[in-house]
Tab-separated table of C-alpha atoms in Angstrom:
chain	number	residue	atom	x	y	z
A	1266	UNK	CA	0.223	-0.323	0.069
A	1267	UNK	CA	2.484	2.381	0.111
A	1268	UNK	CA	3.581	4.826	3.287
A	1269	UNK	CA	1.409	6.036	5.461
A	1270	UNK	CA	1.132	9.830	5.518
A	1271	UNK	CA	1.321	10.515	9.090
A	1272	UNK	CA	-1.038	13.624	9.215
A	1273	UNK	CA	-3.902	11.235	7.723
A	1274	UNK	CA	-4.399	8.994	11.727
A	1275	UNK	CA	-5.165	13.223	12.830
A	1276	UNK	CA	-8.028	13.458	10.980
A	1277	UNK	CA	-9.534	10.136	11.188
A	1278	UNK	CA	-9.065	10.617	15.595
A	1279	UNK	CA	-11.171	14.160	15.491
A	1280	UNK	CA	-14.472	12.754	13.486
A	1281	UNK	CA	-14.147	10.242	16.107
A	1282	UNK	CA	-14.165	12.423	18.811
A	1283	UNK	CA	-16.760	14.579	17.085
A	1284	UNK	CA	-18.676	11.130	16.796
A	1285	UNK	CA	-17.948	10.849	20.170
A	1286	UNK	CA	-19.347	13.289	21.556
A	1287	UNK	CA	-22.061	13.652	19.306
A	1288	UNK	CA	-23.681	10.631	21.158
A	1289	UNK	CA	-22.800	10.983	23.928
A	1290	UNK	CA	-19.918	8.485	24.002
A	1291	UNK	CA	-17.973	11.402	26.082
A	1292	UNK	CA	-20.074	10.582	29.644
A	1293	UNK	CA	-18.304	6.688	29.252
A	1294	UNK	CA	-14.875	7.559	28.335
A	1295	UNK	CA	-13.859	5.880	31.582
A	1296	UNK	CA	-11.356	8.662	32.463
A	1297	UNK	CA	-10.617	9.661	28.521
A	1298	UNK	CA	-11.242	12.985	27.591
A	1299	UNK	CA	-12.208	12.873	24.825
A	1300	UNK	CA	-12.271	16.859	24.419
A	1301	UNK	CA	-8.510	17.168	24.931
A	1302	UNK	CA	-7.876	14.781	22.040
A	1303	UNK	CA	-10.563	16.828	19.408
A	1304	UNK	CA	-8.596	19.763	20.993
A	1305	UNK	CA	-4.266	17.949	20.112
A	1306	UNK	CA	-5.751	17.046	16.987
A	1307	UNK	CA	-6.177	20.374	15.305
A	1308	UNK	CA	-3.290	22.043	17.269
A	1309	UNK	CA	-1.226	18.518	15.388
A	1310	UNK	CA	-2.286	20.421	11.756
A	1311	UNK	CA	-1.070	23.644	12.558
A	1312	UNK	CA	2.830	21.458	12.984
A	1313	UNK	CA	3.241	20.350	9.291
A	1314	UNK	CA	2.365	24.099	8.452
A	1315	UNK	CA	4.669	24.947	5.415
A	1316	UNK	CA	4.652	28.928	4.202
A	1317	UNK	CA	4.186	32.626	5.819
A	1318	UNK	CA	3.572	31.376	9.776
A	1319	UNK	CA	0.709	33.304	10.758
A	1320	UNK	CA	0.894	35.088	15.039
A	1321	UNK	CA	-1.324	32.759	15.700
A	1322	UNK	CA	-0.108	29.395	15.014
A	1323	UNK	CA	-0.023	27.249	17.859
A	1324	UNK	CA	2.966	24.435	17.344
A	1325	UNK	CA	5.003	27.941	19.026
A	1326	UNK	CA	8.646	26.184	17.956
A	1327	UNK	CA	7.587	26.507	14.446
A	1328	UNK	CA	8.900	28.481	12.016
A	1329	UNK	CA	8.421	30.216	8.211
A	1330	UNK	CA	10.151	28.133	6.062
A	1331	UNK	CA	9.919	27.057	2.190
A	1332	UNK	CA	8.678	30.480	0.976
A	1333	UNK	CA	9.685	30.499	-1.693
A	1334	UNK	CA	8.758	27.430	-3.502
A	1335	UNK	CA	7.990	27.636	-7.193
A	1336	UNK	CA	9.889	30.691	-7.889
A	1337	UNK	CA	12.465	28.217	-10.342
A	1338	UNK	CA	8.692	28.208	-12.528
A	1339	UNK	CA	7.402	30.857	-11.843
A	1340	UNK	CA	4.953	30.282	-10.058
A	1341	UNK	CA	3.436	31.027	-6.299
A	1342	UNK	CA	3.016	27.558	-4.477
A	1343	UNK	CA	4.089	28.549	-1.766
A	1344	UNK	CA	2.042	26.932	1.994
A	1345	UNK	CA	0.065	23.743	2.306
A	1346	UNK	CA	1.280	21.160	4.284
A	1347	UNK	CA	4.745	19.207	4.757
A	1348	UNK	CA	4.027	15.087	4.627
A	1349	UNK	CA	4.763	13.068	7.658
A	1350	UNK	CA	7.713	13.700	9.056
A	1351	UNK	CA	9.655	14.990	6.080
A	1352	UNK	CA	9.759	18.722	4.342
A	1353	UNK	CA	8.254	17.166	0.708
A	1354	UNK	CA	4.628	18.179	0.135
A	1355	UNK	CA	2.504	14.858	-1.605
A	1356	UNK	CA	-0.868	16.759	-2.632
A	1357	UNK	CA	-1.516	13.227	-3.674
A	1358	UNK	CA	-2.165	12.804	-0.025
A	1359	UNK	CA	-2.485	16.378	1.308
A	1360	UNK	CA	-5.930	17.075	-1.186
A	1361	UNK	CA	-6.956	13.678	1.086
A	1362	UNK	CA	-6.285	14.806	4.817
A	1363	UNK	CA	-8.424	18.583	2.721
A	1364	UNK	CA	-11.792	16.348	1.959
A	1365	UNK	CA	-11.418	14.131	5.521
A	1366	UNK	CA	-11.117	17.745	7.338
A	1367	UNK	CA	-13.837	19.346	5.147
A	1368	UNK	CA	-16.430	15.951	5.813
A	1369	UNK	CA	-15.980	16.646	9.508
A	1370	UNK	CA	-17.229	19.837	9.255
A	1371	UNK	CA	-20.000	19.098	7.201
A	1372	UNK	CA	-21.101	16.225	9.613
A	1373	UNK	CA	-20.128	17.810	13.251
A	1374	UNK	CA	-19.935	21.590	12.435
A	1375	UNK	CA	-21.879	22.118	15.463
A	1376	UNK	CA	-20.426	20.104	17.684
A	1377	UNK	CA	-17.524	21.901	16.882
A	1378	UNK	CA	-18.573	25.701	17.092
A	1379	UNK	CA	-19.816	24.632	20.787
A	1380	UNK	CA	-16.605	22.536	21.314
A	1381	UNK	CA	-14.811	26.265	19.581
A	1382	UNK	CA	-12.519	24.147	17.757
A	1383	UNK	CA	-14.674	24.912	14.612
A	1384	UNK	CA	-12.972	27.999	13.081
A	1385	UNK	CA	-10.005	26.275	13.833
A	1386	UNK	CA	-10.728	22.768	11.869
A	1387	UNK	CA	-12.270	25.826	9.078
A	1388	UNK	CA	-8.237	27.531	9.214
A	1389	UNK	CA	-6.952	24.034	8.363
A	1390	UNK	CA	-8.867	23.363	5.719
A	1391	UNK	CA	-8.442	26.207	4.214
A	1392	UNK	CA	-3.871	25.765	5.131
A	1393	UNK	CA	-4.922	23.364	2.583
A	1394	UNK	CA	-7.041	25.229	-0.149
A	1395	UNK	CA	-5.161	28.575	-0.722
A	1396	UNK	CA	-2.143	26.081	-1.396
A	1397	UNK	CA	-4.236	23.524	-3.807
A	1398	UNK	CA	-6.054	26.825	-6.460
A	1399	UNK	CA	-2.336	27.822	-6.534
A	1400	UNK	CA	-1.019	24.350	-7.453
A	1401	UNK	CA	-3.896	25.035	-10.634
A	1402	UNK	CA	-3.868	28.291	-11.398
A	1403	UNK	CA	-1.603	27.234	-14.989
A	1404	UNK	CA	-4.568	24.855	-15.917
A	1405	UNK	CA	-6.084	26.728	-18.887
A	1406	UNK	CA	-2.484	26.025	-20.324
A	1407	UNK	CA	-2.775	21.786	-19.644
A	1408	UNK	CA	-0.419	21.970	-16.467
A	1409	UNK	CA	-1.636	20.978	-13.104
A	1410	UNK	CA	1.011	20.830	-9.364
A	1411	UNK	CA	0.884	18.012	-7.955
A	1412	UNK	CA	4.143	18.393	-4.647
A	1413	UNK	CA	7.169	20.098	-4.073
A	1414	UNK	CA	10.193	19.376	-2.488
A	1415	UNK	CA	12.654	16.456	-4.141
A	1416	UNK	CA	11.116	13.169	-1.605
A	1417	UNK	CA	15.239	11.218	-2.888
A	1418	UNK	CA	17.013	13.849	-1.901
A	1419	UNK	CA	15.252	14.546	1.539
A	1420	UNK	CA	15.624	11.492	2.375
A	1421	UNK	CA	19.134	11.894	2.739
A	1422	UNK	CA	19.116	14.837	5.307
A	1423	UNK	CA	18.211	15.103	8.024
A	1424	UNK	CA	16.466	19.207	8.063
A	1425	UNK	CA	14.104	21.391	9.834
A	1426	UNK	CA	11.457	22.495	7.638
A	1427	UNK	CA	13.278	26.140	8.229
A	1428	UNK	CA	16.836	25.155	7.398
A	1429	UNK	CA	16.078	23.573	4.525
A	1430	UNK	CA	19.038	24.230	1.690
A	1431	UNK	CA	17.411	20.738	-0.472
A	1432	UNK	CA	16.346	21.283	-4.083
A	1433	UNK	CA	11.980	22.991	-4.152
A	1434	UNK	CA	12.097	20.855	-7.080
A	1435	UNK	CA	7.618	21.370	-7.880
A	1436	UNK	CA	6.147	18.440	-10.022
A	1437	UNK	CA	3.221	18.956	-12.162
A	1438	UNK	CA	1.014	15.885	-14.947
A	1439	UNK	CA	-0.342	17.126	-18.109
A	1440	UNK	CA	-2.789	16.497	-20.640
A	1441	UNK	CA	0.591	15.183	-22.257
A	1442	UNK	CA	2.004	13.099	-18.441
A	1443	UNK	CA	-1.842	12.409	-17.171
A	1444	UNK	CA	-2.229	12.225	-13.406
A	1445	UNK	CA	-6.102	10.981	-12.506
A	1446	UNK	CA	-6.684	10.229	-9.288
A	1447	UNK	CA	-4.594	13.550	-7.899
A	1448	UNK	CA	-6.196	15.493	-9.443
A	1449	UNK	CA	-9.388	14.149	-8.946
A	1450	UNK	CA	-8.536	13.825	-5.232
A	1451	UNK	CA	-8.001	17.245	-6.300
A	1452	UNK	CA	-11.332	18.483	-7.345
A	1453	UNK	CA	-13.015	16.672	-4.308
A	1454	UNK	CA	-10.686	18.266	-1.907
A	1455	UNK	CA	-11.920	22.053	-3.005
A	1456	UNK	CA	-15.572	20.557	-3.243
A	1457	UNK	CA	-15.858	19.252	-0.254
A	1458	UNK	CA	-14.023	21.864	0.934
A	1459	UNK	CA	-16.907	24.652	-1.156
A	1460	UNK	CA	-19.066	23.383	1.062
A	1461	UNK	CA	-18.213	24.455	4.387
A	1462	UNK	CA	-17.008	27.841	2.715
A	1463	UNK	CA	-20.536	28.296	0.809
A	1464	UNK	CA	-21.909	30.470	4.730
A	1465	UNK	CA	-18.604	31.662	6.382
A	1466	UNK	CA	-17.109	32.529	2.977
A	1467	UNK	CA	-19.699	32.640	-0.358
A	1468	UNK	CA	-17.101	34.060	-2.550
A	1469	UNK	CA	-14.645	31.555	-1.727
A	1470	UNK	CA	-16.872	28.473	-1.989
A	1471	UNK	CA	-17.230	29.327	-5.901
A	1472	UNK	CA	-14.198	30.221	-6.282
A	1473	UNK	CA	-12.956	26.847	-4.704
A	1474	UNK	CA	-16.091	24.778	-6.963
A	1475	UNK	CA	-15.604	26.402	-10.144
A	1476	UNK	CA	-11.553	24.990	-9.808
A	1477	UNK	CA	-12.879	21.475	-8.980
A	1478	UNK	CA	-14.969	21.142	-11.600
A	1479	UNK	CA	-12.087	22.315	-14.170
A	1480	UNK	CA	-9.411	19.842	-12.610
A	1481	UNK	CA	-11.864	17.623	-12.093
A	1482	UNK	CA	-13.273	18.009	-15.803
A	1483	UNK	CA	-8.784	17.450	-16.666
A	1484	UNK	CA	-8.418	13.879	-14.725
A	1485	UNK	CA	-11.135	12.166	-16.359
A	1486	UNK	CA	-10.330	13.771	-19.607
A	1487	UNK	CA	-6.535	12.484	-19.413
A	1488	UNK	CA	-7.016	9.764	-17.863
A	1489	UNK	CA	-3.817	8.166	-16.707
A	1490	UNK	CA	-2.344	7.525	-13.542
A	1491	UNK	CA	-0.157	9.941	-12.200
A	1492	UNK	CA	2.661	7.738	-10.776
A	1493	UNK	CA	3.279	6.473	-14.586
A	1494	UNK	CA	3.698	10.743	-15.915
A	1495	UNK	CA	6.456	11.053	-12.492
A	1496	UNK	CA	7.525	7.963	-11.263
A	1497	UNK	CA	10.344	8.425	-9.251
A	1498	UNK	CA	9.358	12.287	-7.923
A	1499	UNK	CA	6.077	9.960	-6.772
A	1500	UNK	CA	6.754	6.222	-5.939
A	1501	UNK	CA	7.437	4.537	-4.030
A	1502	UNK	CA	6.461	6.711	-1.721
A	1503	UNK	CA	2.765	7.803	-3.098
A	1504	UNK	CA	1.657	5.484	-5.464
A	1505	UNK	CA	-1.319	4.344	-6.484
A	1506	UNK	CA	-1.813	0.939	-6.442
A	1507	UNK	CA	-5.738	1.384	-6.591
A	1508	UNK	CA	-5.845	3.140	-10.182
A	1509	UNK	CA	-6.835	6.157	-10.601
A	1510	UNK	CA	-10.986	5.031	-11.185
A	1511	UNK	CA	-11.467	5.152	-7.066
A	1512	UNK	CA	-10.873	9.465	-6.996
A	1513	UNK	CA	-12.676	9.841	-9.457
A	1514	UNK	CA	-15.279	8.085	-8.449
A	1515	UNK	CA	-14.934	9.657	-4.729
A	1516	UNK	CA	-14.048	13.131	-7.396
A	1517	UNK	CA	-17.633	12.796	-8.533
A	1518	UNK	CA	-19.518	12.102	-5.354
A	1519	UNK	CA	-17.764	15.375	-3.989
A	1520	UNK	CA	-19.071	17.392	-6.994
A	1521	UNK	CA	-22.586	15.736	-6.912
A	1522	UNK	CA	-22.762	16.469	-3.705
A	1523	UNK	CA	-21.336	20.038	-3.646
A	1524	UNK	CA	-23.079	20.862	-7.142
A	1525	UNK	CA	-26.233	18.022	-7.059
A	1526	UNK	CA	-25.723	18.213	-10.997
A	1527	UNK	CA	-27.077	14.781	-11.981
A	1528	UNK	CA	-24.764	14.800	-14.388
A	1529	UNK	CA	-22.461	13.633	-12.154
A	1530	UNK	CA	-24.212	10.774	-10.610
A	1531	UNK	CA	-24.870	9.702	-14.381
A	1532	UNK	CA	-20.709	9.682	-14.580
A	1533	UNK	CA	-21.160	7.862	-11.385
A	1534	UNK	CA	-23.200	5.306	-13.239
A	1535	UNK	CA	-20.401	4.836	-15.524
A	1536	UNK	CA	-17.756	3.758	-13.175
A	1537	UNK	CA	-16.542	0.280	-13.003
A	1538	UNK	CA	-15.926	-1.313	-9.483
A	1539	UNK	CA	-13.754	-4.183	-9.303
A	1540	UNK	CA	-14.707	-6.075	-5.812
A	1541	UNK	CA	-16.500	-5.256	-2.545
A	1542	UNK	CA	-13.532	-2.754	-0.472
A	1543	UNK	CA	-12.184	-4.074	2.591
A	1544	UNK	CA	-10.134	-1.132	3.348
A	1545	UNK	CA	-10.047	3.337	3.138
A	1546	UNK	CA	-6.722	5.024	3.034
A	1547	UNK	CA	-5.223	8.070	0.965
A	1548	UNK	CA	-4.728	4.967	-2.006
A	1549	UNK	CA	-7.648	3.753	-2.516
A	1550	UNK	CA	-11.424	5.421	-1.378
A	1551	UNK	CA	-14.186	3.532	-2.703
A	1552	UNK	CA	-15.667	2.256	0.243
A	1553	UNK	CA	-15.302	6.469	1.131
A	1554	UNK	CA	-16.903	6.533	-2.121
A	1555	UNK	CA	-20.060	4.451	-1.060
A	1556	UNK	CA	-21.065	5.265	2.378
A	1557	UNK	CA	-20.706	9.132	1.231
A	1558	UNK	CA	-22.903	8.076	-1.613
A	1559	UNK	CA	-25.125	6.453	0.715
A	1560	UNK	CA	-26.398	9.346	1.855
A	1561	UNK	CA	-28.644	9.655	-0.314
A	1562	UNK	CA	-30.472	5.874	-0.257
A	1563	UNK	CA	-29.798	6.534	3.517
A	1564	UNK	CA	-31.330	9.300	4.720
A	1565	UNK	CA	-33.131	11.175	1.774
A	1566	UNK	CA	-34.659	7.149	0.143
A	1567	UNK	CA	-33.502	7.886	-3.275
A	1568	UNK	CA	-33.586	4.727	-4.506
A	1569	UNK	CA	-31.163	5.439	-7.203
A	1570	UNK	CA	-27.990	5.184	-5.095
A	1571	UNK	CA	-29.067	1.936	-3.352
A	1572	UNK	CA	-26.374	0.571	-4.812
A	1573	UNK	CA	-23.668	2.611	-2.419
A	1574	UNK	CA	-25.899	1.224	1.108
A	1575	UNK	CA	-25.632	-1.666	-0.446
A	1576	UNK	CA	-21.767	-1.313	-0.880
A	1577	UNK	CA	-21.361	0.379	2.470
A	1578	UNK	CA	-23.317	-2.632	4.329
A	1579	UNK	CA	-21.017	-4.806	2.641
A	1580	UNK	CA	-17.485	-2.584	4.180
A	1581	UNK	CA	-19.181	-2.670	7.656
A	1582	UNK	CA	-19.489	-6.648	7.921
A	1583	UNK	CA	-16.492	-6.916	5.624
A	1584	UNK	CA	-14.446	-4.836	8.741
A	1585	UNK	CA	-16.533	-5.219	11.613
A	1586	UNK	CA	-15.431	-8.589	13.884
A	1587	UNK	CA	-15.238	-12.379	13.147
A	1588	UNK	CA	-18.398	-12.466	16.255
A	1589	UNK	CA	-20.634	-9.840	14.873
A	1590	UNK	CA	-19.782	-10.492	11.217
A	1591	UNK	CA	-19.551	-13.561	9.587
A	1592	UNK	CA	-18.692	-12.018	6.866
A	1593	UNK	CA	-16.042	-9.980	8.182
A	1594	UNK	CA	-12.211	-10.313	6.107
A	1595	UNK	CA	-10.867	-8.208	9.212
A	1596	UNK	CA	-7.980	-9.552	12.299
A	1597	UNK	CA	-8.047	-8.365	15.433
A	1598	UNK	CA	-5.466	-8.703	18.213
A	1599	UNK	CA	-5.771	-9.840	21.645
A	1600	UNK	CA	-5.534	-5.884	22.875
A	1601	UNK	CA	-8.554	-5.554	20.059
A	1602	UNK	CA	-7.161	-3.439	17.884
A	1603	UNK	CA	-8.259	-3.649	13.920
A	1604	UNK	CA	-5.422	-5.638	12.448
A	1605	UNK	CA	-5.843	-4.791	9.068
A	1606	UNK	CA	-1.617	-4.088	7.477
A	1607	UNK	CA	2.031	-4.653	8.890
A	1608	UNK	CA	2.536	-1.283	8.399
A	1609	UNK	CA	1.708	1.482	9.600
A	1610	UNK	CA	-1.745	0.235	10.913
A	1611	UNK	CA	-3.198	2.874	12.201
A	1612	UNK	CA	-4.114	4.401	9.280
A	1613	UNK	CA	-6.560	2.107	8.666
A	1614	UNK	CA	-7.955	1.401	12.161
A	1615	UNK	CA	-8.712	4.863	12.837
A	1616	UNK	CA	-10.185	5.963	8.471
A	1617	UNK	CA	-11.784	2.831	8.971
A	1618	UNK	CA	-13.505	3.578	12.002
A	1619	UNK	CA	-14.707	6.516	11.047
A	1620	UNK	CA	-16.600	5.337	7.248
A	1621	UNK	CA	-18.505	3.140	11.352
A	1622	UNK	CA	-19.251	5.761	12.771
A	1623	UNK	CA	-21.178	8.789	9.913
A	1624	UNK	CA	-23.048	5.190	8.809
A	1625	UNK	CA	-23.579	4.893	12.029
A	1626	UNK	CA	-25.007	8.365	12.202
A	1627	UNK	CA	-27.126	7.756	8.711
A	1628	UNK	CA	-28.693	4.728	10.123
A	1629	UNK	CA	-29.322	6.419	13.072
A	1630	UNK	CA	-31.343	9.507	11.722
A	1631	UNK	CA	-34.097	6.810	10.061
A	1632	UNK	CA	-33.771	4.038	12.550
A	1633	UNK	CA	-32.800	1.977	10.287
A	1634	UNK	CA	-30.741	-1.377	10.710
A	1635	UNK	CA	-28.766	-3.461	8.607
A	1636	UNK	CA	-27.214	-7.768	9.161
A	1637	UNK	CA	-24.535	-8.939	8.268
A	1638	UNK	CA	-25.477	-12.900	7.910
A	1639	UNK	CA	-27.811	-14.092	10.619
A	1640	UNK	CA	-27.100	-10.397	13.301
A	1641	UNK	CA	-28.772	-7.406	13.095
A	1642	UNK	CA	-26.408	-4.585	13.840
A	1643	UNK	CA	-27.341	-0.832	14.245
A	1644	UNK	CA	-25.695	2.060	15.473
A	1645	UNK	CA	-25.166	1.294	18.583
A	1646	UNK	CA	-23.120	-1.517	16.605
A	1647	UNK	CA	-20.870	0.397	14.996
A	1648	UNK	CA	-20.656	3.214	17.086
A	1649	UNK	CA	-19.683	1.112	20.746
A	1650	UNK	CA	-18.015	-0.902	17.728
A	1651	UNK	CA	-15.897	2.421	17.040
A	1652	UNK	CA	-15.922	3.780	20.455
A	1653	UNK	CA	-13.134	0.736	21.480
A	1654	UNK	CA	-10.922	1.248	19.110
A	1655	UNK	CA	-10.490	5.398	19.439
A	1656	UNK	CA	-10.109	4.197	23.309
A	1657	UNK	CA	-7.145	1.623	22.364
A	1658	UNK	CA	-4.994	5.210	20.620
A	1659	UNK	CA	-6.228	6.616	23.812
A	1660	UNK	CA	-4.074	4.546	26.346
A	1661	UNK	CA	-7.176	1.176	26.604
A	1662	UNK	CA	-4.750	-1.091	25.507
A	1663	UNK	CA	-2.014	-3.888	26.490
A	1664	UNK	CA	0.691	-1.438	27.493
A	1665	UNK	CA	-1.595	1.326	28.520
A	1666	UNK	CA	0.258	3.980	25.901
A	1667	UNK	CA	-1.516	6.252	24.033
A	1668	UNK	CA	-0.553	6.323	20.311
A	1669	UNK	CA	-1.220	9.849	20.535
A	1670	UNK	CA	1.345	12.041	21.143
A	1671	UNK	CA	1.009	15.007	24.094
A	1672	UNK	CA	-2.010	13.153	25.289
A	1673	UNK	CA	-2.238	11.228	28.482
A	1674	UNK	CA	0.963	10.818	30.895
A	1675	UNK	CA	2.349	7.617	28.550
A	1676	UNK	CA	2.763	8.874	24.765
A	1677	UNK	CA	5.727	8.435	22.059
A	1678	UNK	CA	8.308	11.145	23.171
A	1679	UNK	CA	10.619	10.111	20.030
A	1680	UNK	CA	8.952	9.963	17.082
A	1681	UNK	CA	10.261	10.508	13.133
A	1682	UNK	CA	9.959	14.318	13.155
A	1683	UNK	CA	12.105	16.224	11.889
A	1684	UNK	CA	10.663	18.991	13.379
A	1685	UNK	CA	10.191	17.501	16.329
A	1686	UNK	CA	13.296	15.914	16.818
A	1687	UNK	CA	16.179	18.809	16.467
A	1688	UNK	CA	16.706	22.370	18.098
A	1689	UNK	CA	13.803	25.147	17.684
A	1690	UNK	CA	14.667	27.877	15.995
A	1691	UNK	CA	14.594	29.531	19.223
A	1692	UNK	CA	16.608	26.866	21.079
A	1693	UNK	CA	19.145	26.935	18.152
A	1694	UNK	CA	19.317	29.658	16.073
A	1695	UNK	CA	22.448	28.051	14.440
A	1696	UNK	CA	22.276	26.692	11.138
A	1697	UNK	CA	21.601	22.901	11.387
A	1698	UNK	CA	22.592	21.074	7.842
A	1699	UNK	CA	22.112	18.363	5.699
A	1700	UNK	CA	23.846	16.154	7.675
A	1701	UNK	CA	24.288	16.932	10.925
A	1702	UNK	CA	21.152	16.674	11.821
A	1703	UNK	CA	20.934	13.295	11.714
A	1704	UNK	CA	23.224	14.045	15.392
A	1705	UNK	CA	19.781	14.396	16.816
A	1706	UNK	CA	17.711	11.917	15.996
A	1707	UNK	CA	19.106	8.998	14.875
A	1708	UNK	CA	22.690	9.086	16.569
A	1709	UNK	CA	20.881	8.981	20.082
A	1710	UNK	CA	18.096	7.663	21.940
A	1711	UNK	CA	16.530	10.981	24.028
A	1712	UNK	CA	13.060	12.589	24.048
A	1713	UNK	CA	12.682	14.400	21.020
A	1714	UNK	CA	12.812	18.176	22.148
A	1715	UNK	CA	9.673	20.071	20.782
A	1716	UNK	CA	5.478	17.720	21.143
A	1717	UNK	CA	4.915	17.468	17.252
A	1718	UNK	CA	0.797	17.850	19.775
A	1719	UNK	CA	-1.258	16.089	18.169
A	1720	UNK	CA	0.159	13.418	15.733
A	1721	UNK	CA	-0.368	10.053	16.528
A	1722	UNK	CA	2.379	7.134	15.698
A	1723	UNK	CA	1.775	4.187	13.110
A	1724	UNK	CA	0.386	1.719	15.474
A	1725	UNK	CA	2.280	-0.531	18.627
C-alpha cells in the first residue's frame, strides 16, 4: 500500500472523537478526555504547516519555511502541509487530508462550534485549499502542480523545515503526462471545502467549486496514473496501487454533493468497480465513496443510490469482528485493535472506524439497521465498535500507552519527525546542515525536544 502519511491519522481520530462526543459517549469515556484529544488533533495540523505562519500558530516551535516554493517556475506554490516527518509536499495525500477535514465539518460542524473548534478546523482546511488553488493556476495551459520537494534528496538529509537547503523541485501533470488520481482527489478536496465555506465565505466557496469542476474535467479528460508520469517523484512514497477509477468516483461523488448536478450521477453510474473493498485509505477511496453516496439512499430514500448503500453495508460487514459479522475479513489483535496491514496499521484503524461512525449517523437518522448474516447491526453496534478503537488509541490497551503524542502521561516521545526531533530555531538559531541533523535523531535515544501535539504514530 505504500507509506502512510502521518497527518492522516489525526484527521480520523478527530472525526471519531466528534462522533463520540455528539452521541454522548464522552460520558462513558472511562477517564479519557475526548475533548482534550479533539483539541490536540486539530493543533497537529499547525505543526505541519509550510509557508508564512500566522502569529496565531499554536505550535510555537515552528517558524516560516519554504517561502520561495515555485519561484524557479515563476509560480507561487508557497503554503500547504509537509508530509509526515518530512519536508516534502505531496498533493495526493494532502488533498485527501483536506477532503476528510471538510467531511468532518460537514457532519459535525455544530458540535465543533459548541466546543469552540469550528474556526480552527476551517483554518486547517483553508491552509490546504489556498495552496491547492495555487497549484491549479496554470490549469488553462494544461498543467496542474501536484507537489514540491525532491523526496530522494529530502530523505538524505535531516533538517528542520526552517533550514531546508534541499531542492524545492515542483512537479506537475499535464494532458501528455496525466495524473487522474491526484487531479480527481484535488477536485474532491475543493468541492468538499466549497460546502464548508458556502455560508461563511460565499466568494471563496464559489472559487473553490469553479476550480473543482475544472480540475475534475482535467482528471477525466486526460486519464492516466501520476505514478507512471512522475515515477520517482512520487513512487514508492505515494504510488496509487488502486488505480484512478476510485478517485474519479470519489471526486464525482463530492461534486454531486456540492452541485446536485445529475450529470455527475450519470458519470458515477459508469464507473467500473473491481470487487468489494474492505479497506479505506489515502489510496483506495471506494469504501469512502460508497458511504458518502449511501446518504442519498439511507437519509433521502433515493432508490438510485441503493447500490452504494449495499456497498457500504458490505464494507461494514467485512470490517466488523467475527463475533458480530460472519462475513468479516478483518483480523483483530488479542488486545482488541483492528489489524489490516503490518506497516502503519493505525491509519487503516482510524479511517475504517471513521466510516463506521459516519454510517452509524446516517442509519441513526432514520432508525434503521442492516444485517451481517443473521446478526442485526444497529447504530449502537457501529458506535460501540468505534469507541473500542478510539479508546485503544488513547490509552486503553495492553501497554496502557496513548498513541497520540501529547495526550496522557505515557505517549511516544521520540517520533520520526524532523522538526520535532531537532532543536527549534528559538533554542538553536544556528543553521543545522543536511547531515548534522542526524546526530539529533538517529544517533541518540533521547526524547524529541519538541512535542508534535496531536500526532498519532503508525501503531504498536
